[in-house]
Coordinates of C-alpha atoms (C1' of nucleotides) in Angstrom, one line a residue:
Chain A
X1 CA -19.1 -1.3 -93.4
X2 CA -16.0 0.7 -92.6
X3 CA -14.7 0.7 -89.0
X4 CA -11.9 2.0 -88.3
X5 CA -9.2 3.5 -85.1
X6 CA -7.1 6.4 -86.9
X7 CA -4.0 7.7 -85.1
X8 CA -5.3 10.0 -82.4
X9 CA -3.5 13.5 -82.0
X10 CA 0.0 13.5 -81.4
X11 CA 0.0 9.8 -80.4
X12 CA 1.8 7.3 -81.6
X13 CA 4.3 9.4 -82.5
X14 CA 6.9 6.7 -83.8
X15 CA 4.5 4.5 -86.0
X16 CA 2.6 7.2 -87.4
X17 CA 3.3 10.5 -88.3
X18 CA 1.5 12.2 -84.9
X19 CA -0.8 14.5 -86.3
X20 CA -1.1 17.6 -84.2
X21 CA -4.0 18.7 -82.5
X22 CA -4.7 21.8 -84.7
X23 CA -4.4 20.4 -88.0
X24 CA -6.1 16.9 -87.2
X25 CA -9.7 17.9 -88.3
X26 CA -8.1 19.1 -91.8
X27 CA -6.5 16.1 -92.0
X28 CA -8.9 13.7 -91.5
X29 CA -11.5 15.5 -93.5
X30 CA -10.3 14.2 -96.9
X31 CA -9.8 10.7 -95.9
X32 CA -13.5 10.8 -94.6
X33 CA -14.3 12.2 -97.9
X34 CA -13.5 9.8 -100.0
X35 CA -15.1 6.8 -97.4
X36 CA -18.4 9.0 -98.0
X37 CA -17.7 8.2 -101.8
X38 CA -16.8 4.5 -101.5
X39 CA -19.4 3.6 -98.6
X40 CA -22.7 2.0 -100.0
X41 CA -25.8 3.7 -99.2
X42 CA -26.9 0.9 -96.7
X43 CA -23.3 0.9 -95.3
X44 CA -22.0 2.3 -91.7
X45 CA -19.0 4.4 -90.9
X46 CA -17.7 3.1 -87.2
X47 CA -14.9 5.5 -86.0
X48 CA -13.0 4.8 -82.8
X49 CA -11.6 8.2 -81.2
X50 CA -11.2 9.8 -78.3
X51 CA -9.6 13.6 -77.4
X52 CA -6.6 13.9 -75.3
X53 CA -5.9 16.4 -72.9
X54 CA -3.7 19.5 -73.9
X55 CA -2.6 21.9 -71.2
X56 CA -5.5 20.6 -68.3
X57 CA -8.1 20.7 -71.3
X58 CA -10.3 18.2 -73.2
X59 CA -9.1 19.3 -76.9
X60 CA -12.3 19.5 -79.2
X61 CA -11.1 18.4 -82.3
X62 CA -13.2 15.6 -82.2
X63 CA -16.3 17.4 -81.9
X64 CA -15.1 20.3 -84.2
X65 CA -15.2 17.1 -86.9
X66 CA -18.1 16.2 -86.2
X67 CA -19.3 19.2 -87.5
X68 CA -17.1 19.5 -90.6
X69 CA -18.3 15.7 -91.7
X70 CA -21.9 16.7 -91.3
X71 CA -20.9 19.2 -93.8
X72 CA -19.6 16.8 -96.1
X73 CA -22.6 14.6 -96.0
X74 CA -22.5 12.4 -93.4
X75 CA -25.2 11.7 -91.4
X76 CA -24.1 11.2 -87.6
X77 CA -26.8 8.5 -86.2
X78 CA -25.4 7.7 -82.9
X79 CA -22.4 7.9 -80.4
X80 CA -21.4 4.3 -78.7
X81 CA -19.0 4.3 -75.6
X82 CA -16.8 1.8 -75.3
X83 CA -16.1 1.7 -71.7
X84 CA -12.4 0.1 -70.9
X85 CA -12.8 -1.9 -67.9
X86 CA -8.6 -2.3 -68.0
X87 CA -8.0 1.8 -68.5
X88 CA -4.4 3.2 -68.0
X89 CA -3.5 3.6 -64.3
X90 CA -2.1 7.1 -63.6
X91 CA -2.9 9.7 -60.7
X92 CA -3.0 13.3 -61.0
X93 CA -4.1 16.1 -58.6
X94 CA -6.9 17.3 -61.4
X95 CA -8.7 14.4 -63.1
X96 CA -9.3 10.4 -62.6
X97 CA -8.5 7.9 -65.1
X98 CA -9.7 8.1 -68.7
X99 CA -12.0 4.4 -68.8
X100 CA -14.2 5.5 -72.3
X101 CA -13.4 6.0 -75.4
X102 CA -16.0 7.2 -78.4
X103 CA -17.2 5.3 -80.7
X104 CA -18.9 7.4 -83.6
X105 CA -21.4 5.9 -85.8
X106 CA -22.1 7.9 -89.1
X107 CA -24.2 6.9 -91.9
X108 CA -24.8 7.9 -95.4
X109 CA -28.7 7.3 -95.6
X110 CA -31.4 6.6 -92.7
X111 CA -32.0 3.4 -94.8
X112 CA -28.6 1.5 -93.1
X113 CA -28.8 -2.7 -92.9
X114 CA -28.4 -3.4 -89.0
X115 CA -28.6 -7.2 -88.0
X116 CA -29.6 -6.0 -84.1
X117 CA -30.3 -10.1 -83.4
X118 CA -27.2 -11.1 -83.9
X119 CA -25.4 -9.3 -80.9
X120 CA -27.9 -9.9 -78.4
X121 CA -27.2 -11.1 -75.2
X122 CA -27.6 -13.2 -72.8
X123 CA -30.0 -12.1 -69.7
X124 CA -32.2 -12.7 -66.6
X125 CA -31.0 -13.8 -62.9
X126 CA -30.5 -17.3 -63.5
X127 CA -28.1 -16.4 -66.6
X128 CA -26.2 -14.3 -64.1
X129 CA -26.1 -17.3 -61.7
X130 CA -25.4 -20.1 -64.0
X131 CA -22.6 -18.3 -65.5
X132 CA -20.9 -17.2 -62.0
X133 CA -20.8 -21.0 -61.3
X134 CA -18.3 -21.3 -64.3
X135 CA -14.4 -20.8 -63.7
X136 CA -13.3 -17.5 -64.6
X137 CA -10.2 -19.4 -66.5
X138 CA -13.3 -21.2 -68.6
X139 CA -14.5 -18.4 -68.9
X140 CA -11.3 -16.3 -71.0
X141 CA -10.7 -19.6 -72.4
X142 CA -13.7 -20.5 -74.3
X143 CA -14.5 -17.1 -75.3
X144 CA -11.0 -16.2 -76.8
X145 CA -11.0 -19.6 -78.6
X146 CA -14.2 -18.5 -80.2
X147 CA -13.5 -15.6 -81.6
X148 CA -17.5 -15.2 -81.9
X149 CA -17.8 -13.4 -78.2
X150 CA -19.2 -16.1 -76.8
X151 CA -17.3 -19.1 -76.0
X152 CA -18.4 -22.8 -75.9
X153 CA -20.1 -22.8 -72.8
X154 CA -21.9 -19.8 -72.6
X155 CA -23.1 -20.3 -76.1
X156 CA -25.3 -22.8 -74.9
X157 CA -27.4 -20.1 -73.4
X158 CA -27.8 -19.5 -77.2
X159 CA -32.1 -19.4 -77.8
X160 CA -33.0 -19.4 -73.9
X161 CA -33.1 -15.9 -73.0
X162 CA -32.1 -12.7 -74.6
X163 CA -31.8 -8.9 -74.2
X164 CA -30.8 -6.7 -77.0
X165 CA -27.5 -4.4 -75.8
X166 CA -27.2 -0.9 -74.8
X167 CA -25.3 1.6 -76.7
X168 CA -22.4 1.7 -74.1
X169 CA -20.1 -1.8 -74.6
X170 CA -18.0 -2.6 -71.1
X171 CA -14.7 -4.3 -73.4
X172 CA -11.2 -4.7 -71.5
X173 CA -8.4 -3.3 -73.5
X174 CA -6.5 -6.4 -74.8
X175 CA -3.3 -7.4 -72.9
X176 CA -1.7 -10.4 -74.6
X177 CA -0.9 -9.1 -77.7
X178 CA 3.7 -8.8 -77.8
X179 CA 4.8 -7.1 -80.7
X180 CA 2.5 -5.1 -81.9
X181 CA 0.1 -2.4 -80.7
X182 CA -3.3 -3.0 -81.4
X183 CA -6.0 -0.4 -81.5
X184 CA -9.2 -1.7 -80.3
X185 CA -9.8 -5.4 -79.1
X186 CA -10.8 -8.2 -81.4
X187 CA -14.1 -7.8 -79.6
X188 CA -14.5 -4.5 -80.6
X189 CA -14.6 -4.7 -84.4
X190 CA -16.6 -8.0 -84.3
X191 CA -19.5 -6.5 -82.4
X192 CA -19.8 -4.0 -85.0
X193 CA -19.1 -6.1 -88.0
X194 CA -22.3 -8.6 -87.1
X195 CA -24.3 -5.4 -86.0
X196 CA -24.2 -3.7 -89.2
X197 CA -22.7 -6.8 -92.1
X198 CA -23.6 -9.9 -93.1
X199 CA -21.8 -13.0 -94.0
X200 CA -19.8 -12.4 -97.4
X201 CA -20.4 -8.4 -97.1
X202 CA -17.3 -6.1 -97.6
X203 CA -15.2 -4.7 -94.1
X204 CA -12.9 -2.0 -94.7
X205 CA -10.4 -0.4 -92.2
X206 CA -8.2 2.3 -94.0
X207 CA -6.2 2.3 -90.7
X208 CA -5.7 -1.3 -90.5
X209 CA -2.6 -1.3 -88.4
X210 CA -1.8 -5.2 -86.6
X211 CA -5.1 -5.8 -88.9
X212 CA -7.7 -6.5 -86.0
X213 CA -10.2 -6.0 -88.2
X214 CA -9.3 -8.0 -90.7
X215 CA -8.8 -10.8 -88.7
X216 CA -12.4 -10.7 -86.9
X217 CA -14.1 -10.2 -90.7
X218 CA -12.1 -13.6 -91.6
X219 CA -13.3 -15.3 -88.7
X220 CA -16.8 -14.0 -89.3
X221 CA -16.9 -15.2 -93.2
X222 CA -17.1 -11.8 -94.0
X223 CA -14.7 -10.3 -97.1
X224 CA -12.5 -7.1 -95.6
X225 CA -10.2 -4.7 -97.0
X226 CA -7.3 -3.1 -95.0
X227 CA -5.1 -0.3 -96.3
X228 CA -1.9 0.1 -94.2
X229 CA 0.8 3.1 -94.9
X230 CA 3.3 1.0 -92.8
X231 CA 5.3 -2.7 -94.7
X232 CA 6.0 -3.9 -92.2
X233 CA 2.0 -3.8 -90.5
X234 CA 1.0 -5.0 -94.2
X235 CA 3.8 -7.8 -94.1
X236 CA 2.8 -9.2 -90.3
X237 CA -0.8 -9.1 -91.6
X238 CA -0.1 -11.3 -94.8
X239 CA 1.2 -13.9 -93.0
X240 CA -0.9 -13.6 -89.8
X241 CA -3.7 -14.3 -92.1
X242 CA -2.3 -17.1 -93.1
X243 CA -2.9 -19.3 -89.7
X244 CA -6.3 -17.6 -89.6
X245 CA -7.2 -19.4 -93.1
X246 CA -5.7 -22.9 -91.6
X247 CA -7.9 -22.0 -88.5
X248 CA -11.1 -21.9 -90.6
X249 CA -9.7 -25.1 -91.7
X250 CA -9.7 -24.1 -95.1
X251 CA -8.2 -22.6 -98.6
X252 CA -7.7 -19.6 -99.6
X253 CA -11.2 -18.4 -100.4
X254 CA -12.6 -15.3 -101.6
X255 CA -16.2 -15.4 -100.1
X256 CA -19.3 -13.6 -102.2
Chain B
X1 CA -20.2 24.6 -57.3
X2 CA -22.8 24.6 -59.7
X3 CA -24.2 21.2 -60.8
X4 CA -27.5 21.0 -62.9
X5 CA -29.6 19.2 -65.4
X6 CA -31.0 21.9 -67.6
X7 CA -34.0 20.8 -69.7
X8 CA -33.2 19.1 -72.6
X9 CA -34.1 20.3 -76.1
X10 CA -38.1 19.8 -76.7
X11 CA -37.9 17.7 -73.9
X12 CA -40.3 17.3 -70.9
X13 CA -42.6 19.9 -72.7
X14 CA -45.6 20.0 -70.0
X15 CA -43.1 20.5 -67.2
X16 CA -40.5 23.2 -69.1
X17 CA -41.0 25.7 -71.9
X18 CA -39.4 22.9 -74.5
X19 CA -36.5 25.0 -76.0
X20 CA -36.6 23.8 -79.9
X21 CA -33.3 22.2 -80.7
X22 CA -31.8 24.7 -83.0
X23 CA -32.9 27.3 -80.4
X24 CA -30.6 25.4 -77.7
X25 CA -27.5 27.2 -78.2
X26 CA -28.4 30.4 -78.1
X27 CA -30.9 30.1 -75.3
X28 CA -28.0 28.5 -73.0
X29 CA -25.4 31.3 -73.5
X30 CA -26.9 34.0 -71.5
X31 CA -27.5 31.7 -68.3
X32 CA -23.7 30.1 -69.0
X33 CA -22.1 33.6 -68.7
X34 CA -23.8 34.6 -65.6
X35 CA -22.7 31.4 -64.1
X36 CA -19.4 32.1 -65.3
X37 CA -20.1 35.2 -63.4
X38 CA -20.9 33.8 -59.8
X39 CA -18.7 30.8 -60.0
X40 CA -15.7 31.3 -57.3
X41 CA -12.4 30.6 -59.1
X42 CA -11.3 27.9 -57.8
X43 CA -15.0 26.7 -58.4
X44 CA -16.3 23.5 -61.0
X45 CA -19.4 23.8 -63.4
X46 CA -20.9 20.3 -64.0
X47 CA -23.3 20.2 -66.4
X48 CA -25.5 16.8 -67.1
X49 CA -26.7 17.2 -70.4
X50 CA -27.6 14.6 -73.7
X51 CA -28.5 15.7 -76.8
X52 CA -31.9 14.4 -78.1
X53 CA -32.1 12.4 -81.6
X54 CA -34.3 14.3 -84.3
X55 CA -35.0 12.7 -88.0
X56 CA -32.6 9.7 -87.3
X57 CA -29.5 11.9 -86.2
X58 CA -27.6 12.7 -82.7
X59 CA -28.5 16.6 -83.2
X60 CA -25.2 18.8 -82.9
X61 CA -26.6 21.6 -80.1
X62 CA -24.4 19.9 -77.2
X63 CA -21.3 19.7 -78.9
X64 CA -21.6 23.4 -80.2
X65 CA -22.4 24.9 -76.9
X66 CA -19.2 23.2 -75.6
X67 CA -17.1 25.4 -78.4
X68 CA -19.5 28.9 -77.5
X69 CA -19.1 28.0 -73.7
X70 CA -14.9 28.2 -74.5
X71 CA -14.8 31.5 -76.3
X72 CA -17.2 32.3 -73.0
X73 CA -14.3 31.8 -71.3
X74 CA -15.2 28.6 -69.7
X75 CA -12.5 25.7 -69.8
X76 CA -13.5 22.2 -70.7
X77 CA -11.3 20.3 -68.5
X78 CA -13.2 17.2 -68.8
X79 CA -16.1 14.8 -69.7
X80 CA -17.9 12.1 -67.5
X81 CA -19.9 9.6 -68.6
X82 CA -22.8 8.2 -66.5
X83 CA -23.3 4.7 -67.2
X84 CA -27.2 4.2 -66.5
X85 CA -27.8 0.8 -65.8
X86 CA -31.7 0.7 -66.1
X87 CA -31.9 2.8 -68.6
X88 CA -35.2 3.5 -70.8
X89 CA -36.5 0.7 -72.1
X90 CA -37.8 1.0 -75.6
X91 CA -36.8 -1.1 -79.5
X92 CA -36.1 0.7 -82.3
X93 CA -34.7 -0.8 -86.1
X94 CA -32.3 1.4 -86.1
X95 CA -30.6 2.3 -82.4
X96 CA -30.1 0.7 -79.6
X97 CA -30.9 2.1 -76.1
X98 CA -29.5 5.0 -74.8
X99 CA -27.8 4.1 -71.9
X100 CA -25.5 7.2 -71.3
X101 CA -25.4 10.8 -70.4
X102 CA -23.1 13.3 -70.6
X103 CA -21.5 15.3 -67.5
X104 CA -19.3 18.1 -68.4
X105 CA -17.0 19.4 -66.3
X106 CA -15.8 23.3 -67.1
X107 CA -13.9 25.6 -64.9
X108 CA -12.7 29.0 -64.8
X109 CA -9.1 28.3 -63.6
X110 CA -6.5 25.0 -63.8
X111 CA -6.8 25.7 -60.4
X112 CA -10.1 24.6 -59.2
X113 CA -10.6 22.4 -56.1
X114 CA -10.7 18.7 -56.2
X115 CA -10.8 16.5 -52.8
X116 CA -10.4 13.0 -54.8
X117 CA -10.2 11.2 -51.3
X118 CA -13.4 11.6 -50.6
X119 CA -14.7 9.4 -53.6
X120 CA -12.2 6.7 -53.1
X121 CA -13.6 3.5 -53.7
X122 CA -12.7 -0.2 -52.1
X123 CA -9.9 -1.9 -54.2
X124 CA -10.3 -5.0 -56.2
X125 CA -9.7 -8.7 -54.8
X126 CA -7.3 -8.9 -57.3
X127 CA -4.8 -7.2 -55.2
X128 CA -5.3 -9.0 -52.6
X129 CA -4.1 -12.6 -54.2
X130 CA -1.3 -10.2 -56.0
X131 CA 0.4 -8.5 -53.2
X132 CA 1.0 -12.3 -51.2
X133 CA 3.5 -12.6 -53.6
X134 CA 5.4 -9.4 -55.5
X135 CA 7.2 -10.7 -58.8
X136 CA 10.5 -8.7 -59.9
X137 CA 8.7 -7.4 -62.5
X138 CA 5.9 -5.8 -60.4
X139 CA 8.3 -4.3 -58.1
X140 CA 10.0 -2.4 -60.6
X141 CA 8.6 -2.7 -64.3
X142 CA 10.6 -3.4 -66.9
X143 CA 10.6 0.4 -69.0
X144 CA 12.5 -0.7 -72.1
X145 CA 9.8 -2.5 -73.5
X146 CA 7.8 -0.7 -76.2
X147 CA 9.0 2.5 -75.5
X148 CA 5.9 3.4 -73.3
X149 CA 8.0 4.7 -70.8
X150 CA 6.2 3.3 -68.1
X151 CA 7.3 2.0 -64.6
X152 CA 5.7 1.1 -61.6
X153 CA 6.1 0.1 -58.5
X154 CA 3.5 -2.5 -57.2
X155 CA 4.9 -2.1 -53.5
X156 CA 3.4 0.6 -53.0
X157 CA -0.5 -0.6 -53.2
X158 CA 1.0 -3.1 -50.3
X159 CA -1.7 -2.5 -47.2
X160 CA -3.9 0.2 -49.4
X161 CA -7.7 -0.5 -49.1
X162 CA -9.3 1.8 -51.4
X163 CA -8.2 3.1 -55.5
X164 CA -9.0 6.0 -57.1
X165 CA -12.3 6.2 -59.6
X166 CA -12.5 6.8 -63.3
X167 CA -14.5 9.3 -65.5
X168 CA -17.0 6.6 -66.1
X169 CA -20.2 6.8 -63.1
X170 CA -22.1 3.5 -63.0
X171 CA -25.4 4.4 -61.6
X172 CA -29.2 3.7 -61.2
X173 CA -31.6 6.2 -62.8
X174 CA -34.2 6.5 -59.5
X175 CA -37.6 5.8 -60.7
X176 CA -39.3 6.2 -57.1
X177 CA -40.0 10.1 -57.6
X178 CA -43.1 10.4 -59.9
X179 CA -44.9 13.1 -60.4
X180 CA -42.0 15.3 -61.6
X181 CA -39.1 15.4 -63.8
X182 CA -36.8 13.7 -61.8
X183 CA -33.2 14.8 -64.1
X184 CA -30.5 12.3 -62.0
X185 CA -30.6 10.1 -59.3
X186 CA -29.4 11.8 -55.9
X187 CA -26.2 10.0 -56.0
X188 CA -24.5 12.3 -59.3
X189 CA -24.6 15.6 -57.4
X190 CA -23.7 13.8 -54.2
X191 CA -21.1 12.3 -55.4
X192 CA -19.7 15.9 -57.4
X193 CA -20.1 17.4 -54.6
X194 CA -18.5 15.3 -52.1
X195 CA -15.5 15.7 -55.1
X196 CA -15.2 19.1 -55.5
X197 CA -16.0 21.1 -52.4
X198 CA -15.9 21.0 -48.8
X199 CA -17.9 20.9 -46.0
X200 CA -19.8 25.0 -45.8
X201 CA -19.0 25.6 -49.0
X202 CA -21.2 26.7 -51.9
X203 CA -23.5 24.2 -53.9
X204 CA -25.8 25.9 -56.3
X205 CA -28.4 24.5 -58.9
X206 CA -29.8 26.7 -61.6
X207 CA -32.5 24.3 -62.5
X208 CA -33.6 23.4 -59.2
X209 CA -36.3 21.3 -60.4
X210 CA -37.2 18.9 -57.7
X211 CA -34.6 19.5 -55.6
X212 CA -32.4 16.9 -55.8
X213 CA -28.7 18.8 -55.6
X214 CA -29.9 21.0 -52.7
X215 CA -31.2 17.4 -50.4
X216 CA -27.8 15.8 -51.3
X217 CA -26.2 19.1 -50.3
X218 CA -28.1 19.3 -46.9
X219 CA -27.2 15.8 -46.7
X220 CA -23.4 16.7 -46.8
X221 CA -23.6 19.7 -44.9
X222 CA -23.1 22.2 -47.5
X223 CA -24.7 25.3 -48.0
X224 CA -26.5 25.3 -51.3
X225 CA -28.7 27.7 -53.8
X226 CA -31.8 26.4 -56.1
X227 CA -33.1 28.7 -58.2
X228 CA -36.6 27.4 -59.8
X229 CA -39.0 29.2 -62.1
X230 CA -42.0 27.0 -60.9
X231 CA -43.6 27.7 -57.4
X232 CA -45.5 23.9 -58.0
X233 CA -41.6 22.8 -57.2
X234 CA -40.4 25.7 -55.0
X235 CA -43.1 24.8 -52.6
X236 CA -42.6 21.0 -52.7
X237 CA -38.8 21.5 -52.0
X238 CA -39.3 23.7 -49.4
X239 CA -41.8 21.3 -47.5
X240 CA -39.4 19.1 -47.8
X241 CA -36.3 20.8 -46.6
X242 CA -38.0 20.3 -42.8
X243 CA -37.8 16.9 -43.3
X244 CA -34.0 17.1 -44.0
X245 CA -33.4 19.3 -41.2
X246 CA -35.0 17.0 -39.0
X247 CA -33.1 14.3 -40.4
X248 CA -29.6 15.5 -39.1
X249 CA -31.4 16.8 -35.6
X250 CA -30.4 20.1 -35.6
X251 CA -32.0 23.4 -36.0
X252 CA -32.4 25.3 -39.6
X253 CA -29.1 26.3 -39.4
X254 CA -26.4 28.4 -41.7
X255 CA -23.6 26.6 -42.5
X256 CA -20.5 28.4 -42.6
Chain C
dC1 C1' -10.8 -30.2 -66.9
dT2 C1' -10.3 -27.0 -62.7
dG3 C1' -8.2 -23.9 -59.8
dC4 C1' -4.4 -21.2 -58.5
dA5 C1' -0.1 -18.6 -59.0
dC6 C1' 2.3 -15.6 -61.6
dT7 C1' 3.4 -12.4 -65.7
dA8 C1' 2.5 -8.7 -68.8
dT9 C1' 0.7 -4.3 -70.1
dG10 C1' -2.8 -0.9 -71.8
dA11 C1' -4.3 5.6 -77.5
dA12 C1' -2.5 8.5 -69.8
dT13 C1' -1.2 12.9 -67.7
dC14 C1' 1.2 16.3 -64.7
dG15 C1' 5.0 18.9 -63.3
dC16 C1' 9.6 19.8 -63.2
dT17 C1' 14.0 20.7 -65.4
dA18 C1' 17.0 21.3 -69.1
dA19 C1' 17.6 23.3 -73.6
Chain D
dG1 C1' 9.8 33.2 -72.3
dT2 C1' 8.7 28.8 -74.5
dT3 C1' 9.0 24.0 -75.5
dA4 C1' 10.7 19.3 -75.3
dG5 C1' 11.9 15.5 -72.5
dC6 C1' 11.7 12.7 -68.6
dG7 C1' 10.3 10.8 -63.9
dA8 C1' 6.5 9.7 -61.0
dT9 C1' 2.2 7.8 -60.3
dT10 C1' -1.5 4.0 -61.0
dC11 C1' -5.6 -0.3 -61.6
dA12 C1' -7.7 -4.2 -63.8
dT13 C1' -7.7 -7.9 -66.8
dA14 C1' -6.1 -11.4 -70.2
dG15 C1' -2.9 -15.0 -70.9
dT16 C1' 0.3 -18.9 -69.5
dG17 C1' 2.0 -22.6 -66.9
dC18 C1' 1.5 -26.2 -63.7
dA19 C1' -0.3 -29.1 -59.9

DNA sequence: CTGCACTATGAATCGCTAA
DNA sequence: GTTAGCGATTCATAGTGCA
C-alpha cells in the first residue's frame, strides 16, 4: 500500500517548495506515475488532499487530477472523508470553517486485498452506554498508549458486537505533537494500513515528512518505506524509530 | 436561491428518465445555464449531487460538470459535505458504505448573500469549564511559535452562547416518505435556506420531486418555485400545500 | 486510578495596506 | 493596476500535571 499527504498548493511554503495552484497537477502527475509502476496489482493508493480557496473559489486542481491519473491508469475506486472534528477556527463573511479533508482511494486492478474485519467497530446502545461510563481521560489515555485505535479498555468490547465503518472517518487533527508538523494523525494512516495490508506487507509514503506513517506501519508489524526530500525530517525519523523498536520491546528486525 | 437534487445518473429509473452516466454532463449543461440565467446576483446555487459507482469505480460525471459549470460562468465557491448518519445499509468485498453526499455551492458573484446567524449553533461545554478561568496564553496567543501567524483572543467567547458551523452537515436521511423518491431529508434545504436568503425572498427547486424545498420554504415564510415534469407529484404537492397553509393559520398568501 | 484544571495548537481565509 | 504581507477572527480536542 502507498498512503500518502503531499504538500497541498502553495502551503507549507517554508518546508516544501509550495507548489502553485496551476502547475500542481503537472507536478504531481509524474510522481503518481511512477507509484502506478511500483504499486502491486493487489496494492492501494491512499492520497490525503484537499483544495484551498483562491480568490473566494474552491480551486479544482484536485479534481482536474483526478482526471489526468485516470489517464495514466489508475483506477479511482472510492473517495473517504476524513471529517476533522478539531478544524481551524476562523470567521469570514462568505464561508464556515473547512472540517473535511479528501481522502482518495485509487487502485491499479479491481482485484485489491482489503482486510474490511480488521477496522470494524464497536456498536449497539449498550456499547454507547458502557463506554460513556468510562472517563474521558481513560479514554485518550488507553487509546494513545495503544497505538491500535482502541485502547485497553474498550478493546475488551473486542468479539461482542461489531459494525463494519462508513466511508466518512470522524478523526481530530492531532494537537500534541511540538516540533514538527504532522500531516494526518497516527490514526489516520493506521486505519488504512489494517484496511488494505497485512502483517509483514510493504507501506510506502513518498511524502513521509515527521514519518507518521512509518511509525503506525512499525507498530502494526508491518515493513514501510518513507522517502523524505528534507535531512533533517529523515534524521528525526531515524532516531524516532529508534524508541519505537525499544517500544515493541525488541531488535532491530526486518519483518517478512 | 435554487437548491435541488437532480436525479442521479441511471438512478431511480421507474420514477425519472435514468440519464446514462456518460450522458450526465451534457444533459445538465442546458438546465445549469438557464439557472445561471434566473439566478439574482447576489443569489446561491446549491446543488446535492453524488456520483454513482459503475464497474468498481467512482464514475467522473460530477467532477467534470463542476469544470463545464465554470467555463458556464458559474463560480465554485464551495463544497459541503452531508454526513448521513443512517445511511444505506448494504456489504460489499470491496467498499464500504457510502455515507456522504455532495452539496455544491456555485454563485454568480463573490457577492452573494449569506445570513450565517441564523444557522448558529449552541457552543460546546468545553467553554464553559474554559472561560472560569482565562490562562495568559488564551488571552493573547503566543504568535512566534511555528510561524502560523496565529493569535487569538479567548476573551472574547466570554458570555457567547452559540459558534458558527462548518461545511460538514450531520443529518438523518428521512425514511418516513415512501412511495416516492424522497432526494434529502427536509432539514438540507431548510437549513440553506435559512443561510442564504431572507424572509420573502426567492426559493426555487428545479426538480421539485416531492416537494420537499418548497414545504421547508413555506415553513420559513419564503416564497418559493417547483418546477416538476410529473403531474403524479405536482398533484400530491399541491394537496399538500393546504395543509402547510393551514399550519401557519393564515390565508394562501403572497409573500413579499 | 479518577477527576479536574490548565495548556497548546491545528494543511484557514478575508480584507486592507504597502510596495 | 497588481501582488505580497500582515492583522483579525475563531472552535474543539489532545496532552499534562496534580490533588
Amino acid at each position: 500500500m502507498i498512503i500518502t499527504s503531499p504538500p497541498y498548493a502553495d502551503q507549507r511554503k517554508d518546508t516544501y517548495g509550495g507548489i502553485s495552484v496551476d502547475k500542481y497537477v503537472e507536478w504531481f502527475l509524474p510522481i503518481s506515475q511512477e507509484l502506478l509502476r511500483v504499486l502491486k496489482p493487489t496494492g492501494t493508493f491512499i492520497l490525503n488532499i484537499k483544495e484551498r480557496v483562491l480568490n473566494g473559489e474552491r480551486s479544482t486542481y484536485v479534481i482536474e487530477l483526478i482526471l489526468e491519473m485516470k489517464k495514466q491508469g489508475w483506477l479511482w475506486t472510492e473517495e473517504f472523508i476524513w471529517h476533522k472534528r478539531n478544524c481551524y477556527p476562523g470567521k469570514w463573511p462568505n464561508r464556515f470553517r473547512d472540517a473535511w479533508e479528501r481522502l482518495l482511494q485509487f487502485n491499479k486492478t479491481k482485484q485489491f486485498n482489503m482486510y474490511q474485519e480488521a477496522v470494524m467497530i464497536p456498536m449497539g446502545d449498550w456499547a454507547k452506554a458502557r463506554l460513556r461510563k468510562l472517563s474521558d481521560t481513560d479514554r485518550i489515555r488507553d487509546t494513545s498508549k495503544a497505538g491500535s485505535g482502541f485502547g485497553k479498555n474498550i478493546s475488551n468490547w473486542i468479539g461482542r458486537e461489531l459494525a463494519y465503518p462508513t466511508n466518512v472517518l470522524h478523526l481530530a487533527t492531532e494537537c500534541g505533537n511540538k516540533g514538527h508538523s504532522a500531516a494526518f494523525p497516527e490514526e489516520l494512516p493506521s486505519w488504512f494500513i489494517k484496511l488494505f495490508t497485512k502483517e509483514y506487507d510493504i507501506v510506502m509514503d513518498p511524502f513521509m515528512g515527521s514519518g507518521t506513517t512509518v511509525f503506525a506501519a512499525q507498530k502494526l508489524r508491518r515493513n514501510s518505506i518513507g522517502i523524505e526530500i528534507f535531512a533533517d525530517y529523515y534524521n528525526t525519523v531515524k532516531k524516532s524509530l529508534k524508541r519505537v523498536e525499544l517500544y515493541l520491546l525488541e531488535e532491530e528486525t526486518v519483518y517478512g
